[in-house]
Amino acid sequence: MSKELIRLVNCSMAFDGELVLDNMNLYFNDSEFLTLLGPSGCGKTTTLRIIGGFITPTSGEVLFDGVRMNDIPPHLRQVNTVFQRYALFPHLNVFENVAFGLRIGRTEEKEVNGKKKKVKVRIPQDEIRQRVLEMLEVVSLKGFENRRITELSGGQQQRVAIARALVNRPKVLLLDEPLGALDLRLRKDMQSELKRIQQQMGITFIYVTHDQEEALAMSDTIVVMDQGKIQQIGTPEDIYNEPKNAFVADFIGESNILDGIMHEDYVVEFFNRKFKCLDKGFAPMEPVDVVIRPEDIDIVPMEKGQLRGTVTSVTFKGVHYDTIVDFKGFKWLIQTTDYHPVGETIGIILNPDDIHIMHKSQYSGMFGDYSSYSEEYEEMDDVTMLDEEEEDGPREDGHEE
Amino acid sequence: MKNKRSLFAVPYIVWMAFLVVIPIIIMVVYAFTTGATDGSLGAFTLDNFTSMGSYTVVFTRSFKLALIATAVCLLIGYPISYMIAKEGPRFQRVAMVLIMLPMWINFLLRTYSWMSILENNGLLNQIFRSIGLIDLYNSIAIHFAADPSAYQPITYFQMMGTSGAVVLGMVYNYLPFMILPIYSVIVKLDHSLVEAAHDLGANNLCVFRKVIFPLSLPGVLSGITMVFVPSVSTFAISRLLGGGNQMLLGDLIELQFTGGAYNPHLGAAIAMVMMVIVVVCMWVMNHFGEGEEQAVML
Ligand SMILES: Nc1ncnc2c1ncn2[C@@H]1O[C@H](COP(=O)(O)OP(=O)(O)O)[C@@H](O)[C@H]1O
Ligand SMILES: [Mg+2]
C-alpha cells in the first residue's frame, strides 16, 4: 500500500484576478512517478511552484503528510526542484553545484536539556564529498567534478541539476519540463535514465511536460490538465484507452472524435448506424462523443466494410501510412501498414473494443480535426438498425456481426 | 568577413593611436628627459623619478583617501544598488534618474556647493548652531580642557580643509559610478538561481552570501575601478574642499604644468608612476576576482 505524501485540497491560484488554477484536488503517493501533462499555459508550472513553496495558493491547502504547508518557505520543505532551464550556479563547478544543498545543512528541532531548540546540523566534509561523488555516479557524471558549468553540454547540465536536487535525499523531486531543451535523441536517452534513477532512489517524482509521448513512456500516473483544471487522472493505459472527454482524447495520441447517441448500454449510434461497443451507464438517448483511434480501424475491401469511404490523402510515416478517408464528408484519420492510393474506395470494420464513448463536455466539437461536417449528412436517411441493410446504394455485407 | 571586420576597426585604431597611445608615449618621453629651453628633446635622465621622493606624503595621501572613498562608496552603493534592483521597474527607472541627476550638473558647480555647505559659516554649521550642537560641544569640552578658565569656546566645526571633506567630495561625485555597474549586474541576475538556492535549503542571508554576492562581484569590481581611478587622480575636489591642506597627486601634477613650479618633465614622471601603480592595482584585483567570476575589463 503506497503512502500519501502530498495533497492539494481545493487549491486555486489567481494572478491579477485571472484564475490560473481552478480548484485543484490532487494527491501524490510515495515512490510514484506522477506526470502533470497539458498544453503550454495550462498551469503545470504553477502547480509545481505551489508544491515547491515559491508561491502560495490564493485559496485551498497544501498538505505534506497531513500538515498544512501553505506558508512554509521553500528552504524548509523536503522537496527539491529540477528547474526548467536547470538554474545551475555559474560561479561554482560541478562538484560545488551538487554540494550546495549539503554545505548549507538543515536546521532541526532538537531537545537540548529538556528544551526544544533549533539546531543547525552540519554535514561533515568527508560525508559531503562521498555523497556528491556517489550522486555524480548515479547520473553518469563521474570524473566531471571540476568542470565549469559552461563547459558542459545541455544533457550534462541536466544531469548536474538532477544530482544537485537528489543529493539532498528529498522525499519528492519536482521536475519542470526537464528535457524540453534537449534534442530528440538525448531526450529519449534521458527519459529511461530518469525512470531508472527514480526507481533506484525509490522517491516520488512529480514531472511536468507537455509531451504526451514522454508522459506515456515514463509515468505511473498521468494527470491531464487544461485551463487550470484537472481533466483526467489515471495510468497511461487508462488515459489512452479510456479518455474522459474530447480534450484528453485529442491531446493524448490522435483520435477521430464524432458525435453519437447512446441508445442503450453497449449500443451507440453514429453515422446513422448503430454499433456495438463496450460502454454502459449512459442515460438513454444521451448525446455522446465517440472516439476511434486511427490505429484501431481495419481497412477491408469496400464490399466487406461497415462503412465505405474514399481515400483523400496518404502520408508515409515510416511505420505506417496516415490515410485520410472521406466518409460522406467526414474525414477520418486511419493508420495502416497497407498502402491505399488516393481515390480508392475502401471499407472499414469497427470492433466493439475499438469504439470508446465519452460524455459530452465543453470540449465537444472542438477536436477530431479529420472529420468535418458536410451537407451530405443532413440528406442521409434516418437511423438504420444494427442488422439492417445499407443506408444508400447496394451493399452485400456491412453488418455488425 | 575578416577583412570587413578589420576595416571597421580602422577608425577605432586611429582613435586609439592619436588619443591614447601617442599621449602616453609623449608622457613617457617627457618623464625620462630633462627640460630643453629651445623646444627640442632634452637628454635622458632619471632625475625626475629620484626627485619624487619628497612627494611620498602626497602619494600616500592620494591612495589613502581614494581607498577610503572607494570603500565608503562600496558600503553605501552596494545596499542601494541591491535595494533598487529588487524594486519594480517603475521605481527602478525613477531611482536611476535620481542617481544620474547630479551628474548632469557641472562638476565644479557641485563641488562649490559643497563648499558653501561645509564652510565655517556654511549651511551645516548654521544648522548645528541653531539646534545647539555647538553649545553642547563647548559645555562638554570645557570639562576636559586642561585649564577650564582658559577654554576658548568654538563657534563652528572646522570641516573645510579636512581629509574628511575631500573624501566626502569624492564619495558624492563618484558614488553613481559604484551604483550603476553593481545595479546592472544584480538586476540582470537570473532569478531562478535565487529560487534554486532557496530550494536547496538556503535562507535569505545564505542566498545572498552564496549566490547573489558572488555573482555580483563583476559589478563590484568595475564599480571599484570606476571610483578608485578618478578618486586617485582628482585635483579639483582636494583643492576646493581640502583648502590647500590636502594636496593630492592630481594637484601636484597640475602644479607642474600650470603652477609656478612649472616642470612638465616631473609632472609626466609623477603621472607615469601613478598610472603604473593604478594599473598594477587593477590587474591584481581582477586576477583575485577571476577565481569567482570572469574578470571585468578595465
Ligand atoms: N507570476 C505570474 N504572474 C502572472 N501570470 C502568471 C504568472 N505565472 C504564471 N502566470 C500565468 O498562468 C498561466 C499558467 O502558467 P504556467 O503554470 O506557467 O503554465 P504551464 O507551465 O502549464 O505552461 C499562464 O497563463 C501564465 O501566463
Ligand atoms: Mg511551464
XYZ file of C-alpha atoms and ligand atoms in Angstrom, chain A residues 15-16 18 20 38-47 49 84 176-177 208, ligand 1:
46
model
C -2.663 36.162 -10.919
C -4.074 39.681 -11.131
C -7.107 35.801 -13.524
C -4.825 30.061 -13.423
C -1.118 19.567 -20.536
C -0.645 22.238 -23.167
C 1.539 25.247 -22.517
C -0.095 27.727 -20.155
C -2.444 25.256 -18.502
C -0.974 25.754 -15.043
C 1.552 22.926 -14.705
C 4.451 25.102 -13.587
C 2.137 26.979 -11.245
C 1.124 23.692 -9.602
C 5.670 26.108 -7.746
C 13.108 24.169 -16.479
C 9.650 21.104 -14.693
C 9.931 20.063 -18.350
C 5.821 18.306 -15.743
N 3.806 35.230 -11.915
C 2.776 35.270 -12.793
N 2.081 36.402 -12.975
C 1.037 36.428 -13.844
N 0.628 35.384 -14.559
C 1.283 34.222 -14.420
C 2.391 34.102 -13.528
N 2.855 32.830 -13.588
C 2.062 32.200 -14.483
N 1.120 33.026 -14.978
C 0.078 32.656 -15.944
O -0.519 31.478 -15.506
C -0.821 30.629 -16.585
C -0.244 29.259 -16.326
O 1.135 29.342 -16.362
P 2.078 28.103 -16.103
O 1.702 27.446 -14.825
O 3.479 28.568 -16.212
O 1.706 27.156 -17.321
P 2.484 25.883 -17.883
O 3.654 25.599 -17.018
O 1.464 24.791 -17.841
O 2.866 26.203 -19.280
C -0.290 31.307 -17.830
O -1.362 31.901 -18.497
C 0.653 32.353 -17.303
O 0.632 33.473 -18.136
